[in-house]
Short mmCIF file of C-alpha atoms in Angstrom, two decimals:
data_model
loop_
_atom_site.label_atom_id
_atom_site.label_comp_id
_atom_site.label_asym_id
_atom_site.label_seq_id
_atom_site.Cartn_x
_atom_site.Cartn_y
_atom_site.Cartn_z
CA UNK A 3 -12.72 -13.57 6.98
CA UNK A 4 -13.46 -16.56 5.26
CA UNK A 5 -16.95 -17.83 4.36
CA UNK A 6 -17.83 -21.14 5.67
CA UNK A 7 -21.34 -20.40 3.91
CA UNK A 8 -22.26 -22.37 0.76
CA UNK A 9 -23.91 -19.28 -0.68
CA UNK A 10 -21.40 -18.78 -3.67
CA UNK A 11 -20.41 -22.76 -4.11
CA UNK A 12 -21.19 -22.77 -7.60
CA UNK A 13 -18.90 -19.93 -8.27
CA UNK A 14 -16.25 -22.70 -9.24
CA UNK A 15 -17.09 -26.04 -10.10
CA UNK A 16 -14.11 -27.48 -9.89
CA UNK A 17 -14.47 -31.57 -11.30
CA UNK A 18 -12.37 -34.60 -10.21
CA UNK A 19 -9.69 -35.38 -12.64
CA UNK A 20 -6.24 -36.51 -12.81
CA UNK A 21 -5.24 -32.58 -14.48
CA UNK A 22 -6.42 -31.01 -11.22
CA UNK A 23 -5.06 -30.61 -8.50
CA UNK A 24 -6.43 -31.83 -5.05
CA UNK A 25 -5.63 -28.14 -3.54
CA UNK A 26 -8.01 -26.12 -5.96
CA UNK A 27 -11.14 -28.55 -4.58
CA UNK A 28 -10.70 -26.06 -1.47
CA UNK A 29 -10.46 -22.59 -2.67
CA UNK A 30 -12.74 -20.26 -0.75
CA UNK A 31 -15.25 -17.49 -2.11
CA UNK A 32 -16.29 -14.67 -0.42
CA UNK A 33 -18.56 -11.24 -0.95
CA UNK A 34 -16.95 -8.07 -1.01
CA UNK A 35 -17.44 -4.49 -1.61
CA UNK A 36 -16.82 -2.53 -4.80
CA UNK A 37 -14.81 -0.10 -4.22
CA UNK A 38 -13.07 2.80 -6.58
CA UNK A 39 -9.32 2.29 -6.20
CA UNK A 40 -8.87 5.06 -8.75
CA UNK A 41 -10.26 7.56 -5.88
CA UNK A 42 -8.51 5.89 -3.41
CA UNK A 43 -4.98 6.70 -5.27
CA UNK A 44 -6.04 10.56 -5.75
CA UNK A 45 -6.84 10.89 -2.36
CA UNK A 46 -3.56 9.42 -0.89
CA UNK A 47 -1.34 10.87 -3.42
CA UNK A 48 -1.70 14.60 -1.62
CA UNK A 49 -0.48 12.91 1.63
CA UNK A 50 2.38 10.79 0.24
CA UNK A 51 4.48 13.64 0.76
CA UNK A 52 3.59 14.51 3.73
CA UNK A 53 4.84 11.79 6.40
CA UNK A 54 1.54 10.61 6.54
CA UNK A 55 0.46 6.90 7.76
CA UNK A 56 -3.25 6.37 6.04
CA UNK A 57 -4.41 3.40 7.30
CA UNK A 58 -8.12 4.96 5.22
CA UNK A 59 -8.72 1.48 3.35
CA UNK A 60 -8.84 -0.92 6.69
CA UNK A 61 -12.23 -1.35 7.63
CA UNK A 62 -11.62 -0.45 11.51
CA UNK A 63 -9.85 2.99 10.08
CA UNK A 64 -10.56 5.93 12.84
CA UNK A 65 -11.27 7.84 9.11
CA UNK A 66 -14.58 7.73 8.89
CA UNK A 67 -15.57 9.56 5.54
CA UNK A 68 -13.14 10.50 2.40
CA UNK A 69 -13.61 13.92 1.18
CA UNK A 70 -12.22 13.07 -2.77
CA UNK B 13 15.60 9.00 -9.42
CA UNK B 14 14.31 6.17 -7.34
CA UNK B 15 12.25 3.76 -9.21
CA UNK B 16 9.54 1.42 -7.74
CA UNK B 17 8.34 -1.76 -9.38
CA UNK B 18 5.18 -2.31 -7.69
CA UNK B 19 1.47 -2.89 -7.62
CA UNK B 20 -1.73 -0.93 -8.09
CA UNK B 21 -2.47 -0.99 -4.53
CA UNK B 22 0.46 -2.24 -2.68
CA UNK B 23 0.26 0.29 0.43
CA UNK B 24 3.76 -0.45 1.82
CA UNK B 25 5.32 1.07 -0.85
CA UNK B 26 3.55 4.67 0.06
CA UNK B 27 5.18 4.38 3.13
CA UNK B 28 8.54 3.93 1.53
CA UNK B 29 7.94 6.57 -1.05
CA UNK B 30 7.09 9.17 2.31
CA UNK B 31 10.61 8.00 3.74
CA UNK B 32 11.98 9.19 0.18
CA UNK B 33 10.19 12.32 0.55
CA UNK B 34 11.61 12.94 3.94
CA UNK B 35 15.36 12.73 2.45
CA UNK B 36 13.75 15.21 -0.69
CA UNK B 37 14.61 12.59 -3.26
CA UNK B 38 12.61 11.94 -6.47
CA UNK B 39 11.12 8.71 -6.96
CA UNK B 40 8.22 7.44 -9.44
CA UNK B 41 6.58 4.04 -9.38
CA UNK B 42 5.79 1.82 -12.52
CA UNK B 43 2.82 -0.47 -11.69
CA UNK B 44 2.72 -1.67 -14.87
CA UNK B 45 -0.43 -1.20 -16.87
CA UNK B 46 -2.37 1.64 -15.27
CA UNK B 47 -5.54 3.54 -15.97
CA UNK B 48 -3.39 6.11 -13.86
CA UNK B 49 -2.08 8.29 -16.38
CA UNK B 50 1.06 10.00 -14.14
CA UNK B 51 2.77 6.52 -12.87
CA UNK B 52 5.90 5.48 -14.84
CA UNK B 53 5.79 3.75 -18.14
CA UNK B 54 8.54 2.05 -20.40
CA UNK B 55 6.52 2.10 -23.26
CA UNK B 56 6.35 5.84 -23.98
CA UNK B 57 10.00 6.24 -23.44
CA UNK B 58 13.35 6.02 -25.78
CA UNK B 59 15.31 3.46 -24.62
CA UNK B 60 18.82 2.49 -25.84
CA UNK B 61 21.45 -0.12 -24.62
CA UNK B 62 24.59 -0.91 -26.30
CA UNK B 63 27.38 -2.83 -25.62
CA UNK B 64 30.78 -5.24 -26.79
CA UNK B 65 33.08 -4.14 -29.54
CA UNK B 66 36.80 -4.31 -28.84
CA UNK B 67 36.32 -1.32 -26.44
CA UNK B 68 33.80 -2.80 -24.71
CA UNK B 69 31.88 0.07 -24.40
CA UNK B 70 28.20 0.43 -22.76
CA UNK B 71 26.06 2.63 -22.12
CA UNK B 72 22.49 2.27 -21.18
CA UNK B 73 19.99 5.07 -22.05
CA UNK B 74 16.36 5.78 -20.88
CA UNK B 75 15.04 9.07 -22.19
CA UNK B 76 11.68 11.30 -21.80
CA UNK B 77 10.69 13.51 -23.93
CA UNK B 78 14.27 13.67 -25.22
CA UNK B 79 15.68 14.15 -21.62
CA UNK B 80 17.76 11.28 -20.19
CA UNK B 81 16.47 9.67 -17.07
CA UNK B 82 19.00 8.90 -14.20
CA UNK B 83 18.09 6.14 -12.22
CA UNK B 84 19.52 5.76 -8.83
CA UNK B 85 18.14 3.06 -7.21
CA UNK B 86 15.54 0.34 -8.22
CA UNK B 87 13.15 -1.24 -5.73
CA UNK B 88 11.76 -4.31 -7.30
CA UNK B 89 9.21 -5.06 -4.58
CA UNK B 90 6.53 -6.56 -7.10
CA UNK B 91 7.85 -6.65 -10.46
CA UNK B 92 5.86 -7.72 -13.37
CA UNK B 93 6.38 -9.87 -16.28
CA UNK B 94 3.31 -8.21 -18.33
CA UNK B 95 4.79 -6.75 -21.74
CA UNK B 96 0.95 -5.67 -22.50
CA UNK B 97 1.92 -2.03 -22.31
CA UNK B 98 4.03 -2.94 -25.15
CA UNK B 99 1.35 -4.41 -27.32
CA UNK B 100 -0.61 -1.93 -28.77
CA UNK B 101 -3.11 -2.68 -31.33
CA UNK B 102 -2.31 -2.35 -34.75
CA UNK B 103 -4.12 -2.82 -38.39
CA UNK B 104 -3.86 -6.64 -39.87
CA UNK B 105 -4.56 -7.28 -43.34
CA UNK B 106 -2.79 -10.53 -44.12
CA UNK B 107 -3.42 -14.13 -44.36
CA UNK B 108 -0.91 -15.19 -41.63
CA UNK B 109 -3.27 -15.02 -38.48
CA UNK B 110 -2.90 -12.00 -36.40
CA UNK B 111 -2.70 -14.14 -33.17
CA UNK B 112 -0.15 -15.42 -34.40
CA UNK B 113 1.87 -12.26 -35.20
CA UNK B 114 1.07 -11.24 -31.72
CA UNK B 115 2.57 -14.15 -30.27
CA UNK B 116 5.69 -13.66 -32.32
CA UNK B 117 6.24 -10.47 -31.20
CA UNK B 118 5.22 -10.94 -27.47
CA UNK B 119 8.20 -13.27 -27.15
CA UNK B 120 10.60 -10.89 -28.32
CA UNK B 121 9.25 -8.26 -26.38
CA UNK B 122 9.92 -10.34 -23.47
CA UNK B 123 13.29 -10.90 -24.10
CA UNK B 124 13.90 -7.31 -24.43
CA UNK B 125 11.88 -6.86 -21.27
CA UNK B 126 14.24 -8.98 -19.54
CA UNK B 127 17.07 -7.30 -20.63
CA UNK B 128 15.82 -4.29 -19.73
CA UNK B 129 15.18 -5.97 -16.05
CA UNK B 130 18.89 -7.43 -16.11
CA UNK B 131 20.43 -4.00 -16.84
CA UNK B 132 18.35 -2.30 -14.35
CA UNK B 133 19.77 -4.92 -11.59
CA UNK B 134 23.23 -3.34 -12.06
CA UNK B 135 21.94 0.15 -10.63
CA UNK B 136 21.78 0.01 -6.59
CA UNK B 137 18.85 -1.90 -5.98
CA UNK B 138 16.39 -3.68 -3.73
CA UNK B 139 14.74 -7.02 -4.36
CA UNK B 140 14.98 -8.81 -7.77
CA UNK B 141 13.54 -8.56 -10.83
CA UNK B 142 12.60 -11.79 -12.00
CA UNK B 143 11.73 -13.74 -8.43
CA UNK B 144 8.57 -13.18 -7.58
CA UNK B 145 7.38 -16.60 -6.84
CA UNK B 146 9.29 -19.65 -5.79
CA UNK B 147 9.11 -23.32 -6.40
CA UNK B 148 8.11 -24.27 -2.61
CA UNK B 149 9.20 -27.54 -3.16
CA UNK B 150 12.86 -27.07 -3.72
CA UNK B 151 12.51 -24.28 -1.13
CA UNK B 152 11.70 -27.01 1.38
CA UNK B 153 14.15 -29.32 0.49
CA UNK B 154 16.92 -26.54 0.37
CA UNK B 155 16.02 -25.52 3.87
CA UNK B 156 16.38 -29.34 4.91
CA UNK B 157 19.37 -29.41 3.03
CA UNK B 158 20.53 -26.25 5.63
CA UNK B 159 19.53 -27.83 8.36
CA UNK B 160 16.10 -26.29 8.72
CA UNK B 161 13.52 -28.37 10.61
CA UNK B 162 10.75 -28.95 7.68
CA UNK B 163 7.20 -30.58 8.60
CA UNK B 164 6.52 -34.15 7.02
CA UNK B 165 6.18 -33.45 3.18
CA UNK B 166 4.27 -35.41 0.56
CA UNK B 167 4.21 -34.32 -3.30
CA UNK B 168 1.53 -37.13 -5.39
CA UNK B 169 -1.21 -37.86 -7.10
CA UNK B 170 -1.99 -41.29 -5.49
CA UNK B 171 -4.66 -41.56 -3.38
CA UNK B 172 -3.48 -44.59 -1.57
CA UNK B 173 -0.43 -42.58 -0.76
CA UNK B 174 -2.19 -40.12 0.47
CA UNK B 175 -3.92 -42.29 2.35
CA UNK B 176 -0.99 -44.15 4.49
CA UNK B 177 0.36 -40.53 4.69
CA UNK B 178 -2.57 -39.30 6.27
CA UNK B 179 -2.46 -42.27 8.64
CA UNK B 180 1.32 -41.34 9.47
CA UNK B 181 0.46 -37.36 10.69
CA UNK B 182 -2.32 -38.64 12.86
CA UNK B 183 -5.01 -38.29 10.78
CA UNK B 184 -4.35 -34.31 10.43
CA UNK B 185 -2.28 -33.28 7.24
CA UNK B 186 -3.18 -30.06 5.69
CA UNK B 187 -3.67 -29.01 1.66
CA UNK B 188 -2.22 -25.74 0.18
CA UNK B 189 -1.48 -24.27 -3.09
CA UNK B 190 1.90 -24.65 -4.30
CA UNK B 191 1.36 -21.38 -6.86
CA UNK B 192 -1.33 -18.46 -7.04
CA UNK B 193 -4.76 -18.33 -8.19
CA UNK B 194 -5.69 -15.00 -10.46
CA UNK B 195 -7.01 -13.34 -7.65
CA UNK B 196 -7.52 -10.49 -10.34
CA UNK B 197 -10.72 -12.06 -10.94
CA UNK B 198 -13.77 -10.17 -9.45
CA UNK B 199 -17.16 -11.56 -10.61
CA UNK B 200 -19.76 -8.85 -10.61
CA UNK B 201 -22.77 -9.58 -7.89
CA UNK B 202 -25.72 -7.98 -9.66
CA UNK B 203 -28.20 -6.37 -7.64
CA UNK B 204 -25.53 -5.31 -5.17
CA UNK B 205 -22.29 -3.18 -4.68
CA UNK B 206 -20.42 -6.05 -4.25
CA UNK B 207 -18.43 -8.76 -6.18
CA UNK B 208 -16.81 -12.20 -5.57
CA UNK B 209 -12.94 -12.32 -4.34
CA UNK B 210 -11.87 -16.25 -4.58
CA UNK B 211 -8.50 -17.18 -2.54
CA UNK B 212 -6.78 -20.25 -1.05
CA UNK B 213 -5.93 -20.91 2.34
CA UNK B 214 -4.22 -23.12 4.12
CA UNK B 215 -7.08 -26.00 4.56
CA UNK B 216 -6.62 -28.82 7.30
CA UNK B 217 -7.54 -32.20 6.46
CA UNK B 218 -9.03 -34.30 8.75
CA UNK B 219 -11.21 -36.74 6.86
CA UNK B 220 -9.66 -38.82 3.78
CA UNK B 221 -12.72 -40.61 2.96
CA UNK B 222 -14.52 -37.26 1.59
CA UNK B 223 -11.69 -35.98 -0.24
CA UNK B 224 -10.97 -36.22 -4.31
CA UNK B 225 -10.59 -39.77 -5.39
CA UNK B 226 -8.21 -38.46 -8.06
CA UNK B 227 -6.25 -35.26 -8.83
CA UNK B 228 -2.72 -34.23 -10.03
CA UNK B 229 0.59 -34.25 -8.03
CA UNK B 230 -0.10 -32.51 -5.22
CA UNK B 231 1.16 -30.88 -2.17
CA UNK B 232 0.76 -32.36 1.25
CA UNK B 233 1.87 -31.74 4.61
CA UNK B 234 1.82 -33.13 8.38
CA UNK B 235 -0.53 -30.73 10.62
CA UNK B 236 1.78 -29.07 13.33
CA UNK B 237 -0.41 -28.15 16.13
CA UNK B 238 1.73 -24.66 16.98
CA UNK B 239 2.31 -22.73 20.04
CA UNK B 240 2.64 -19.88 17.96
CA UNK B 241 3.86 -18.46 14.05
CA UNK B 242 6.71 -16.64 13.98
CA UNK B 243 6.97 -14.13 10.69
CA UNK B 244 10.58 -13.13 10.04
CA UNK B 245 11.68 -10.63 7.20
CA UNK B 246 14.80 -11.00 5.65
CA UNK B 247 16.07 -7.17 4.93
CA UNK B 248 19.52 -7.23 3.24
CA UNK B 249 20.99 -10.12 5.42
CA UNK B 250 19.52 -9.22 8.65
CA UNK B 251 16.37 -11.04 9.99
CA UNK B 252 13.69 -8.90 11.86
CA UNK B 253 10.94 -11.67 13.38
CA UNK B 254 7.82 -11.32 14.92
CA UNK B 255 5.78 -13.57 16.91
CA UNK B 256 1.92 -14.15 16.18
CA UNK B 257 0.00 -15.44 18.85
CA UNK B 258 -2.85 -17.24 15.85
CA UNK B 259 -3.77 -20.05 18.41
CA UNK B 260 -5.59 -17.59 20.37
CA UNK B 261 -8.48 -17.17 18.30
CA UNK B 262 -9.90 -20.53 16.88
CA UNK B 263 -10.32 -18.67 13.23
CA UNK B 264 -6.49 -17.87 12.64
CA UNK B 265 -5.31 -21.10 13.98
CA UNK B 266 -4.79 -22.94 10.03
CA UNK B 267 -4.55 -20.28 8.27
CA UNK B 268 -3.29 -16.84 10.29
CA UNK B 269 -4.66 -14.32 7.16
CA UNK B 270 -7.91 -15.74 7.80
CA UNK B 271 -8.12 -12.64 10.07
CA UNK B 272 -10.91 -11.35 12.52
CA UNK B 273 -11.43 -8.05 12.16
CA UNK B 274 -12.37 -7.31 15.81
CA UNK B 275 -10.26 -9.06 17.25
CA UNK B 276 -6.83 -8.42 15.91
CA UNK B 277 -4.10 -11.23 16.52
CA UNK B 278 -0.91 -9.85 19.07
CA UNK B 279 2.36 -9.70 17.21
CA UNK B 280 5.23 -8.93 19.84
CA UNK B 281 9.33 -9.05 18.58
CA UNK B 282 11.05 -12.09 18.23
CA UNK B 283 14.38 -13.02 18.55
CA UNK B 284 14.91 -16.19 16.88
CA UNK B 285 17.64 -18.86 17.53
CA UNK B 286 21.16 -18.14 16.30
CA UNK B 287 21.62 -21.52 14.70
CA UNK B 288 18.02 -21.01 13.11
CA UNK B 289 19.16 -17.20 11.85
CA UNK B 290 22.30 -18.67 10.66
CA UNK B 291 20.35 -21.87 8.32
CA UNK B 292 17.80 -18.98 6.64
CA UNK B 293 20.51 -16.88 5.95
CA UNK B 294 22.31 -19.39 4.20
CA UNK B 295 18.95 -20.16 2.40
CA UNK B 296 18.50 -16.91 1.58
CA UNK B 297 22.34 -16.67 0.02
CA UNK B 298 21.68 -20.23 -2.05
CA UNK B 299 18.56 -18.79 -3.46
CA UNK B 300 20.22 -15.39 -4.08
CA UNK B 301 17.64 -13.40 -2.20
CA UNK B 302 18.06 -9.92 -0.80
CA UNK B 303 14.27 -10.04 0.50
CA UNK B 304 11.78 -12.40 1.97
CA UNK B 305 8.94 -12.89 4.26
CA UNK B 306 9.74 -16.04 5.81
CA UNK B 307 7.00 -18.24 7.85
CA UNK B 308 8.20 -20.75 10.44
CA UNK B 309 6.14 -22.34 13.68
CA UNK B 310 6.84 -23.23 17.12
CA UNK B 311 5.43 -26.67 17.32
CA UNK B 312 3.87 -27.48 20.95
CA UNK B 313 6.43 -30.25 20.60
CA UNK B 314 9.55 -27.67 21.09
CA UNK B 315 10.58 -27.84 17.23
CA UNK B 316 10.54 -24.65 14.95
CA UNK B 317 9.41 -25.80 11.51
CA UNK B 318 10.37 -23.87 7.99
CA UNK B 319 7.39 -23.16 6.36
CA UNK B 320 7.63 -21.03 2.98
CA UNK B 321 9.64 -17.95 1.76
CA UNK B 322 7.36 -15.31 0.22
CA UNK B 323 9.81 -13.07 -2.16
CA UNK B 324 7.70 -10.44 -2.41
CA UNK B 325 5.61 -10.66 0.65
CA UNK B 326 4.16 -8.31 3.10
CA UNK B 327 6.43 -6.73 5.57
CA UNK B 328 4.01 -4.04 6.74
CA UNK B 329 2.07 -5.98 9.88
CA UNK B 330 5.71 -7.17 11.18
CA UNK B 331 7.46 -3.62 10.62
CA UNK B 332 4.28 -1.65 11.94
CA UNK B 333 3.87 -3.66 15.26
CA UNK B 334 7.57 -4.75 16.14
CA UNK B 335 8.82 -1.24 15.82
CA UNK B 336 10.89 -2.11 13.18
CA UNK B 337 10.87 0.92 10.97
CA UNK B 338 11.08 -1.67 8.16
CA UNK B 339 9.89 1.38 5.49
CA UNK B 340 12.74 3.69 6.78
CA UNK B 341 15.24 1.00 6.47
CA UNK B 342 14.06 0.02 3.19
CA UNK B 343 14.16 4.03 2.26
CA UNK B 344 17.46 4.28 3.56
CA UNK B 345 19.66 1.31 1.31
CA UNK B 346 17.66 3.08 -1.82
CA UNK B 347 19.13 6.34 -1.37
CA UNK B 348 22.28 4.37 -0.24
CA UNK B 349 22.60 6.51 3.56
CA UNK B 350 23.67 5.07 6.73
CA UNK B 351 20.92 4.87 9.02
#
């Protein structure tokens, strides 16, 4: 979802100027989780050959812990 | 063996590679640089091509560990043009800068890369190895060219063309990028587990006066106020569409990935008009496209207006939630069955 806050505005500072482009005056920011891909890949990789649909890394995923 | 040009986390391709599994064939996935050390690699293998002579002989040789791969199908679904797995570091003792040297030898790496690429198309394959972005622009006017309904279009840098533009939609045009930002980039929050993601969307427009006085050629476009999006994947000349009901929820209505998690937008099939199916095709042919996730809108005026073509786009929402087995199909042309 995007962030209508102006909590991370600084995060680019993006000047007027004939180089730039009037598009990257709107590019949005938001605040997100670390997360260990890495893990992520072990885990899945002894399903993938198993017919499997992991649907783990959506947020509303009916898997609530991962057991790496 | 299957290979699979693809991402570090590009989840569609799992459920292609569990289709593969399901017909026992071997597949393997190169991603690239990885920190992964059992993916695919190019750089730790022998590889030979030869060709011409009188004979006109070829042959085309990837080996591992002495033993020569056989590939039978290649699924280019996000190929990349990084030759860094090529560059290792090496000791530099001379007075002709090292950056320099590096430079010299990325670009014939590159070719070489691209050879590989081009020789790897002539095995059964899926997608393409060297389209993974198009110039939107030329897309547009191609589809106009094919009789594709486009909405108003203005490429400048002139604000006082902007302006009378802006006038001309209504007062609503809308901004978006016409290539990517690095969304690679993850600045580190301190304090916190978390880090900052930066990404465009579609942005609407509405007010001139507070906008950038000046700024390079840029893409503009007439706000359609939609009944609803239709998403259509282009599979090997057949079109499988979906229709996404964004103007439900006042968040999705721009942009439709600006997504609300708890309350997911309704996709239902979609079967889109013949003469419409017969213009993308064509498209599709002209820009020599096997794959592409294609986004058109039903204006609340009647009109269905070509939006963009995505080459490498996601096909997973569409497939998952129009029943269209998109994964199985995609399975099925690797291993070259029948479905």
């Amino acid at each position: 979802m995007k962030d209508e806050s102006k909590k991370h505005k600084d995060f680019f500072n993006i000047p007027e100027h004939t180089s730039i482009p009037f598009d990257l005056h709107y590019i949005c920011v938001s605040e997100k989780e670390n997360t260990d891909d890495i893990k992520k890949f072990h885990y899945m990789k002894k399903y993938k050959s198993k017919g499997v649909i992991l649907d783990f890394y959506k947020k509303n995923s009916n898997i609530l812990e991962i057991d790496i | 063996m299957h290979l699979i040009f693809s991402e570090h986390l590009d989840f569609s391709v799992n459920r292609v590679i569990d289709w593969l599994s399901y017909y026992n064939q071997q597949y393997d996935k190169y991603i690239g640089h990885s920190t992964v050390d059992d993916h695919f690699a190019f750089n730790d293998k022998m590889i030979t091509m030869s060709f011409g002579g009188t004979d006109k002989k070829e042959s085309f040789i990837v080996k591992n560990d002495n033993q020569e791969i056989d590939f039978d199908s290649i699924w280019f679904r996000r190929p990349s043009s990084d030759i860094s797995p090529f560059l290792l570091d090496f000791e530099h003792k001379a007075t002709y800068p090292k950056d320099f040297l590096e430079y010299t030898i990325q670009k014939r790496i590159k070719v070489f890369w691209d050879f590989l690429g081009y020789k790897l198309k002539e095995k059964l394959h899926q997608g393409s190895f060297n389209t993974t972005g198009l110039n939107k622009p030329i897309v547009l006017q191609e589809a106009q060219n094919l009789g594709l309904t486009i909405p108003k279009t203005l490429l400048t840098n002139d604000k006082e063309e902007l302006k009378k533009f802006f006038e001309q939609c209504n007062k609503k045009i809308i901004t978006k990028s016409i290539d990517g930002l690095i969304p690679q980039h993850k600045e580190k929050i301190t304090d916190n587990n978390k880090h900052l993601l930066a990404y465009q969307l579609t942005t609407l427009i509405d007010n001139i006066e507070n906008t950038p006085a000046t700024f390079a050629p840029s893409l503009f476009q007439e706000c359609i106020d939609k009944e609803y999006e239709i998403r259509t994947i282009f599979l090997n000349g057949t079109l499988y569409s979906a229709c996404i009901f964004s103007q439900l929820n006042e968040q999705t209505k721009i942009d439709m990935r600006n997504r609300d998690a708890n309350h997911p937008t309704r996709y239902i099939p979609y079967q889109l008009d013949n003469k419409i199916e017969t213009s993308i095709i064509k498209l599709m042919n002209t820009l020599n496209l096997d794959y592409g996730a294609i986004d058109i809108i039903k204006g609340l005026d009647g009109h269905y207006y070509f939006l963009e073509i995505n080459p490498v786009g996601q096909y997973g929402d569409v497939s998952l939630q129009c029943n269209y087995y998109l994964n199985k199909k995609i399975a099925e042309h690797l291993i070259n069955v029948q479905p």
